[in-house]
Coordinates of C-alpha atoms in Angstrom, one line a residue:
M1 CA 0.0 0.0 0.0
S2 CA 1.3 3.4 -0.9
Q3 CA 2.0 6.2 1.5
P4 CA -0.9 8.6 2.1
V5 CA -0.6 12.0 0.3
H6 CA -0.2 14.6 3.1
V7 CA -2.2 17.6 2.2
A8 CA -2.4 21.0 3.9
V9 CA -6.0 22.4 3.6
G10 CA -7.2 25.9 4.3
V11 CA -10.7 26.8 5.4
I12 CA -10.5 30.5 4.5
L13 CA -12.9 32.8 6.4
N14 CA -13.6 36.4 5.4
A15 CA -14.9 39.3 7.4
Q16 CA -18.5 38.4 6.4
Q17 CA -18.0 34.9 7.9
Q18 CA -18.0 33.3 4.4
I19 CA -15.8 30.5 3.3
L20 CA -13.8 30.3 0.1
I21 CA -14.2 27.2 -2.1
A22 CA -12.6 26.3 -5.4
L23 CA -13.7 24.1 -8.3
R24 CA -11.2 21.3 -9.0
H25 CA -10.0 21.0 -12.6
D26 CA -11.7 18.2 -14.5
S27 CA -8.3 16.6 -15.2
S28 CA -7.3 16.4 -11.5
H29 CA -8.1 13.6 -9.0
Q30 CA -11.7 14.1 -8.0
G31 CA -12.0 16.7 -10.8
G32 CA -15.2 18.7 -11.2
L33 CA -15.9 18.8 -7.5
W34 CA -15.5 21.7 -5.1
E35 CA -12.7 21.8 -2.5
F36 CA -11.1 23.9 0.2
P37 CA -7.8 25.3 -1.2
G38 CA -4.5 23.8 -0.3
G39 CA -2.0 21.3 -1.6
K40 CA 0.7 18.7 -0.9
V41 CA 3.1 19.1 2.0
E42 CA 6.7 18.8 0.5
A43 CA 9.6 17.2 2.3
N44 CA 11.2 19.3 5.0
E45 CA 8.2 21.6 5.1
S46 CA 5.8 22.2 8.0
V47 CA 2.1 22.0 7.4
Q48 CA 1.8 25.7 8.0
Q49 CA 4.6 26.5 5.5
A50 CA 3.0 24.2 2.9
L51 CA -0.4 25.9 3.4
A52 CA 1.1 29.4 3.2
R53 CA 3.0 28.4 0.0
E54 CA 0.0 26.7 -1.7
L55 CA -2.4 29.6 -0.9
E56 CA 0.0 32.1 -2.3
E57 CA 0.6 30.0 -5.4
E58 CA -3.1 29.1 -6.0
L59 CA -4.8 32.2 -4.8
G60 CA -2.2 35.0 -4.5
I61 CA -3.0 35.6 -0.8
I62 CA -0.6 35.8 2.2
T63 CA -1.7 33.9 5.3
Q64 CA -1.5 35.9 8.5
R65 CA -3.4 33.8 11.0
L66 CA -3.8 30.0 11.0
Q67 CA -5.5 27.8 13.6
P68 CA -5.9 24.0 13.4
L69 CA -9.4 22.7 12.6
T70 CA -9.2 18.9 12.1
Q71 CA -7.3 16.0 10.5
I72 CA -8.8 13.5 8.2
H73 CA -7.5 10.2 6.8
H74 CA -9.4 8.9 3.8
D75 CA -8.9 6.1 1.3
Y76 CA -10.4 6.6 -2.1
G77 CA -9.2 3.2 -3.3
D78 CA -6.9 4.6 -5.9
K79 CA -5.3 7.1 -3.5
T80 CA -5.1 7.6 0.2
V81 CA -4.9 11.2 1.6
H82 CA -4.1 12.6 5.0
L83 CA -5.8 16.1 5.2
D84 CA -4.3 18.5 7.7
V85 CA -7.1 21.2 7.9
W86 CA -6.5 24.7 9.2
W87 CA -8.7 27.8 9.6
V88 CA -7.3 30.8 7.8
T89 CA -8.8 33.7 9.7
A90 CA -6.6 36.5 8.5
F91 CA -4.8 37.0 5.2
S92 CA -3.8 39.8 2.9
G93 CA -4.6 40.1 -0.8
E94 CA -7.7 39.3 -2.8
P95 CA -8.1 35.6 -3.7
L96 CA -7.9 34.9 -7.4
G97 CA -8.0 31.6 -9.2
R98 CA -4.4 31.8 -10.4
E99 CA -4.6 28.3 -12.0
G100 CA -7.9 29.1 -13.8
Q101 CA -10.0 27.5 -11.1
P102 CA -13.4 29.2 -10.3
L103 CA -13.7 30.5 -6.7
K104 CA -16.8 31.1 -4.7
W105 CA -17.4 32.7 -1.2
V106 CA -20.3 30.9 0.5
A107 CA -21.9 30.9 3.9
A108 CA -21.0 27.9 6.0
A109 CA -24.6 26.7 6.0
E110 CA -24.5 26.6 2.1
L111 CA -21.5 24.2 2.0
T112 CA -23.7 21.1 2.0
A113 CA -25.3 22.3 -1.3
F114 CA -22.0 21.8 -3.2
D115 CA -20.4 18.5 -4.4
F116 CA -17.1 17.9 -2.6
P117 CA -14.8 14.9 -2.6
K118 CA -15.8 12.4 0.1
A119 CA -12.8 13.2 2.2
N120 CA -14.1 16.8 2.5
K121 CA -17.4 15.8 4.2
P122 CA -15.8 15.6 7.7
I123 CA -14.3 19.1 7.0
I124 CA -17.7 20.5 6.4
D125 CA -19.0 18.8 9.6
A126 CA -16.1 20.3 11.6
V127 CA -16.8 23.8 10.1
L128 CA -20.5 23.7 10.9
Q129 CA -19.8 22.4 14.4
S130 CA -17.1 25.0 15.0
L131 CA -19.3 27.9 13.8
S132 CA -22.5 26.9 15.5

């Protein structure tokens, strides 16, 4: 069995208490589904460093305040992931889909209306529980 892919995930919260989601490219794993931004943790990189790097690369924002939310281990059959999920409660810059991905700010209660990869369902549950 292959090593799980370690992924840093950001649940980005704006001043209006909305959460940023991005649409995965059709060609990527779980393509065509919505996700919370982030990416793989590289060797010799902390989760916080990976998340800051990924959010700058993908969205053009600089993280200023991170807080752990949850960790999820999920086996898709063809790939196993370990999601290290963090609140991003302060950042500078205006998020843009730098890789051509559509972005959307949504209220937490609206998250269940979007199609996410199965591994993201516990993230949504943690967000809803945390904000209730």
